Amino acid sequence: MTFPIKKNLQANHTQEITDANAQLKALLNAAVDAIIIIDHLGCIELFNAAAQKMFGYPSSEVVGNNIRMLMPEPYRREHDKYLSNYMETKNAKIIGTGREVKACKKNGEIFPIELSVGEVLESSHKQFVGIIRDISEQVKARSDAIANRERLAHVTRLSTMGEMAAGIAHEINQPLSAISSYAQACKNMLERSSNVPDTIAQQQKLSITLEKISSQARRAGEVIRRLRGFVKKRTAEREYVDLNVLIKDSIELAKVDTRLLDHGISLSLTASPAPLLLIDEIQIQQVLFNLIRNAIDAMEDQPTDQVNISSKWIDAQYIEVSVTDTGYGVSKENLVHLFHPFFTTKETGMGMGLPICQSIIQSHGGELRHRAGIDKGSVFSFTLPAKSIVKNKLG
Amino acid sequence: MPSKNAINSNQPVVYIVDHHKSVLLALSALLAPLNVSIKCFTSAELFLNHKMNNEAACLILEAHLQEKRESGIELLETLVRQGFHIPTIVLASSSDIPTAVRAMRASAIDFIEKPYIEHLLVQKVAEILHQSAPTQMN
Amino acid sequence: MKRNATPPVLKQVVHIIDDDEAVLDSLSMLLDSVGIKNAIYSNAQTFLDTHQGESIRALAGCIVLDVRMPGMSGMECQQQLEQLKCSLPVIFITGHGDVPMAVEAMKKGAIEFIQKPFREQELLDCIQHALELNKAEHERASRLLDIDKRRKSLTKREKEVMQRVIAGQANKVIACDLNLSQRTIEIHRSNVMDKMQVNSLAELVTLALIK
């Protein structure tokens, strides 16, 4: 194989070509990236030292074979098509730009690579050069970051619930108290009726009351289900969720913050078309819970003011959810640090609430923003990609 | 009759009942600036056996004496039954709502969970002595 | 001699105020099951609105009040009741409370502070106690009213005579003091005993001491 490096050949040009080839070989073998040269059919012509090390094949085992052997499915199946397509149309997305694909080592291990491809011009025949970088480390770091965010979010959810012990007791004690009173009332009714013949009316009343008891037991169960879902150790997963249902569910959950019993929440949710979101439900609940608690914190001097939660379509693809309070707002100097980790104006705060919320929303392809309320207070709103439920039912 | 160190017989008295000597010492030191006579008792019996004069007074009482739950509150109930009304602050080393409610029903002026906030307690005692002082003049 | 010996039966009602529908309904049913009249309100404002003005003072019974509610809290309601001079005993119930909250409620005159879930008998006993307190209070109030009415039926002269009689003065002395005949004093005195509905000097003195 020859490399047309120099055109202005002089008297001893043969020696120069030999020198140039030797230099090029040294260069190729010293390269950190794997470099592979193939012909127009995909037949491997050159496989440098880094490639041999990366894939685990000695040069002798690959040169002359088709490049497909280094690819896992589905790339393996498709590659011939790519090549012939390019030869016909001269149109390839991969040439000139790098992209992430998967490669396959001799031992069968599949690993992520960044591949950039160039066409060798002015050569005796059609050749392509591929430069390959193993990006296993970067990909791992990226997925570690996602796992870390979920772990941090989980820890924050746990610690939030830790602070809510009294409120959780309240949420469970209400139905328990009702169950206990209903049961005692039934007992009294039965004891009183032991002397007189039971009437149908009495039986009906007992039956209705017993139904109320089981409904209250289910209510207590719901509280526990919601809490367990919120604090359970889990992997992030996305599902289609009706945003309005999610918001109402989050409010039920937020009731463990007993201050909410004083404030109350007003809702103005967009109903038509109802928004359907592909999201991690627990994470978005966490964002809402966090924003509701911040709103209540800001209104400590207005103990009966309501928190308002609204949702609206901002265009066909995006929905915006806003949590509005009439509290003391955010001062100009604090505004800059609002979403910075460890920034807090609260005595007991960790300063992780908003940064986590923002990272959750961003990972869902949205934005979390703050603006001042109309007269006073704050509006925290986040956008999320959404589709309307009506369309989805048809699809 | 009057205690030996009482120079002024009208000097108000603060009675403290708690079985922990360290608490008695700490409270005595805390209340000393009020210019009051402080009398400490380590049990309900010792306090009940003490003959009280007619000076302005305040009682600081631990809710649970000698490891017996609510024995301090029993003492307070005994005093009420005997028609003996002395403004009382109940301090509680361990507390729950039923204990607090029982103390308040036994006409305690306040029920404070330990650890108490020092200056608030001093302020409270001063208020009580101030309010009960004029009635002593009648 | 005594008229109005049987006062009208006091119609006591337990007013339950709680924002939790199930708690409200179950408590109402519990009281129904033991034959205690009750009325329910889902918030404190409704209770105050229902019994606006003078009628809140005329209510008999007691109040079972939740501590934490949206809008007016139980504590605020208690304060309002005090300002309106409503004498109904207040029993607090709470799904979550702490010691300072309980102490505060008791300082303001609550007769109980009970945590949910409670033993029903405990609440019923407590309500019974509250109703007795309220009954005693009503009897005292209506007795005062009655005595006041009797006092007001006396003429100016009769009042003068009554004061001297109570002070232990003999008819002769009173006659002399007021420059009237002893016979006239005797008639006044008899009218006083009649109007005040008493049979003996001791009874008269007792009545006069009631305030």
PDB file of C-alpha atoms in Angstrom, chain B residues 10-92:
ATOM      1  CA  ASN B  10     -41.830  41.083 102.743  1.00  0.00           C
ATOM      2  CA  GLN B  11     -39.242  39.579 100.438  1.00  0.00           C
ATOM      3  CA  PRO B  12     -41.047  37.299  97.976  1.00  0.00           C
ATOM      4  CA  VAL B  13     -40.306  33.602  98.061  1.00  0.00           C
ATOM      5  CA  VAL B  14     -39.757  31.188  95.225  1.00  0.00           C
ATOM      6  CA  TYR B  15     -40.226  27.532  96.143  1.00  0.00           C
ATOM      7  CA  ILE B  16     -38.531  25.021  93.919  1.00  0.00           C
ATOM      8  CA  VAL B  17     -39.369  21.320  94.073  1.00  0.00           C
ATOM      9  CA  ASP B  18     -37.218  18.974  92.028  1.00  0.00           C
ATOM     10  CA  HIS B  19     -35.469  15.750  93.015  1.00  0.00           C
ATOM     11  CA  HIS B  20     -32.364  16.641  91.043  1.00  0.00           C
ATOM     12  CA  LYS B  21     -30.034  18.754  93.177  1.00  0.00           C
ATOM     13  CA  SER B  22     -28.311  20.053  90.057  1.00  0.00           C
ATOM     14  CA  VAL B  23     -31.606  21.486  88.799  1.00  0.00           C
ATOM     15  CA  LEU B  24     -32.222  23.140  92.190  1.00  0.00           C
ATOM     16  CA  LEU B  25     -28.778  24.716  92.091  1.00  0.00           C
ATOM     17  CA  ALA B  26     -29.133  25.891  88.537  1.00  0.00           C
ATOM     18  CA  LEU B  27     -32.566  27.421  89.119  1.00  0.00           C
ATOM     19  CA  SER B  28     -31.401  29.108  92.346  1.00  0.00           C
ATOM     20  CA  ALA B  29     -28.517  30.707  90.494  1.00  0.00           C
ATOM     21  CA  LEU B  30     -30.790  31.720  87.649  1.00  0.00           C
ATOM     22  CA  LEU B  31     -33.355  33.407  89.924  1.00  0.00           C
ATOM     23  CA  ALA B  32     -30.874  35.012  92.328  1.00  0.00           C
ATOM     24  CA  PRO B  33     -30.869  38.382  90.489  1.00  0.00           C
ATOM     25  CA  LEU B  34     -34.600  38.740  91.209  1.00  0.00           C
ATOM     26  CA  ASN B  35     -33.830  39.551  94.850  1.00  0.00           C
ATOM     27  CA  VAL B  36     -36.057  36.840  96.169  1.00  0.00           C
ATOM     28  CA  SER B  37     -35.731  34.279  98.870  1.00  0.00           C
ATOM     29  CA  ILE B  38     -35.333  30.841  97.294  1.00  0.00           C
ATOM     30  CA  LYS B  39     -36.356  27.660  99.089  1.00  0.00           C
ATOM     31  CA  CYS B  40     -35.521  24.298  97.591  1.00  0.00           C
ATOM     32  CA  PHE B  41     -37.088  20.913  98.246  1.00  0.00           C
ATOM     33  CA  THR B  42     -36.095  17.551  96.854  1.00  0.00           C
ATOM     34  CA  SER B  43     -39.455  15.870  97.425  1.00  0.00           C
ATOM     35  CA  ALA B  44     -43.175  16.546  97.611  1.00  0.00           C
ATOM     36  CA  GLU B  45     -43.269  15.451 101.274  1.00  0.00           C
ATOM     37  CA  LEU B  46     -40.598  17.923 102.332  1.00  0.00           C
ATOM     38  CA  PHE B  47     -42.495  20.707 100.622  1.00  0.00           C
ATOM     39  CA  LEU B  48     -45.861  19.724 102.141  1.00  0.00           C
ATOM     40  CA  ASN B  49     -44.276  19.650 105.614  1.00  0.00           C
ATOM     41  CA  HIS B  50     -42.887  23.116 105.217  1.00  0.00           C
ATOM     42  CA  LYS B  51     -44.879  25.824 106.948  1.00  0.00           C
ATOM     43  CA  MET B  52     -45.462  28.682 104.608  1.00  0.00           C
ATOM     44  CA  ASN B  53     -45.771  32.327 105.489  1.00  0.00           C
ATOM     45  CA  ASN B  54     -48.041  34.807 103.826  1.00  0.00           C
ATOM     46  CA  GLU B  55     -45.486  36.402 101.567  1.00  0.00           C
ATOM     47  CA  ALA B  56     -45.746  36.777  97.789  1.00  0.00           C
ATOM     48  CA  ALA B  57     -44.735  33.452  96.419  1.00  0.00           C
ATOM     49  CA  CYS B  58     -44.288  31.310  93.394  1.00  0.00           C
ATOM     50  CA  LEU B  59     -43.791  27.586  93.091  1.00  0.00           C
ATOM     51  CA  ILE B  60     -41.615  25.959  90.454  1.00  0.00           C
ATOM     52  CA  LEU B  61     -42.411  22.286  90.313  1.00  0.00           C
ATOM     53  CA  GLU B  62     -41.011  19.369  88.320  1.00  0.00           C
ATOM     54  CA  ALA B  63     -43.860  17.300  86.842  1.00  0.00           C
ATOM     55  CA  HIS B  64     -42.219  13.946  87.580  1.00  0.00           C
ATOM     56  CA  LEU B  65     -40.566  13.624  91.004  1.00  0.00           C
ATOM     57  CA  GLN B  66     -38.426  10.684  92.131  1.00  0.00           C
ATOM     58  CA  GLU B  67     -38.867   8.845  88.861  1.00  0.00           C
ATOM     59  CA  LYS B  68     -42.591   8.557  89.532  1.00  0.00           C
ATOM     60  CA  ARG B  69     -44.579   9.847  86.612  1.00  0.00           C
ATOM     61  CA  GLU B  70     -46.729  12.910  87.273  1.00  0.00           C
ATOM     62  CA  SER B  71     -45.983  12.861  91.021  1.00  0.00           C
ATOM     63  CA  GLY B  72     -45.266  16.585  90.831  1.00  0.00           C
ATOM     64  CA  ILE B  73     -48.689  17.136  89.352  1.00  0.00           C
ATOM     65  CA  GLU B  74     -50.215  14.987  92.098  1.00  0.00           C
ATOM     66  CA  LEU B  75     -48.615  17.379  94.577  1.00  0.00           C
ATOM     67  CA  LEU B  76     -50.231  20.294  92.791  1.00  0.00           C
ATOM     68  CA  GLU B  77     -53.607  18.533  92.865  1.00  0.00           C
ATOM     69  CA  THR B  78     -53.182  17.926  96.594  1.00  0.00           C
ATOM     70  CA  LEU B  79     -52.488  21.626  97.171  1.00  0.00           C
ATOM     71  CA  VAL B  80     -55.621  22.571  95.193  1.00  0.00           C
ATOM     72  CA  ARG B  81     -57.724  20.065  97.170  1.00  0.00           C
ATOM     73  CA  GLN B  82     -56.459  21.587 100.391  1.00  0.00           C
ATOM     74  CA  GLY B  83     -57.575  24.982  99.134  1.00  0.00           C
ATOM     75  CA  PHE B  84     -54.020  26.179  98.993  1.00  0.00           C
ATOM     76  CA  HIS B  85     -53.476  28.324  95.907  1.00  0.00           C
ATOM     77  CA  ILE B  86     -49.935  29.214  95.024  1.00  0.00           C
ATOM     78  CA  PRO B  87     -49.064  30.378  91.498  1.00  0.00           C
ATOM     79  CA  THR B  88     -47.215  27.435  90.014  1.00  0.00           C
ATOM     80  CA  ILE B  89     -45.009  26.877  87.004  1.00  0.00           C
ATOM     81  CA  VAL B  90     -44.653  23.212  86.147  1.00  0.00           C
ATOM     82  CA  LEU B  91     -41.396  22.211  84.489  1.00  0.00           C
ATOM     83  CA  ALA B  92     -41.312  18.868  82.742  1.00  0.00           C
TER      84      ALA B  92
END
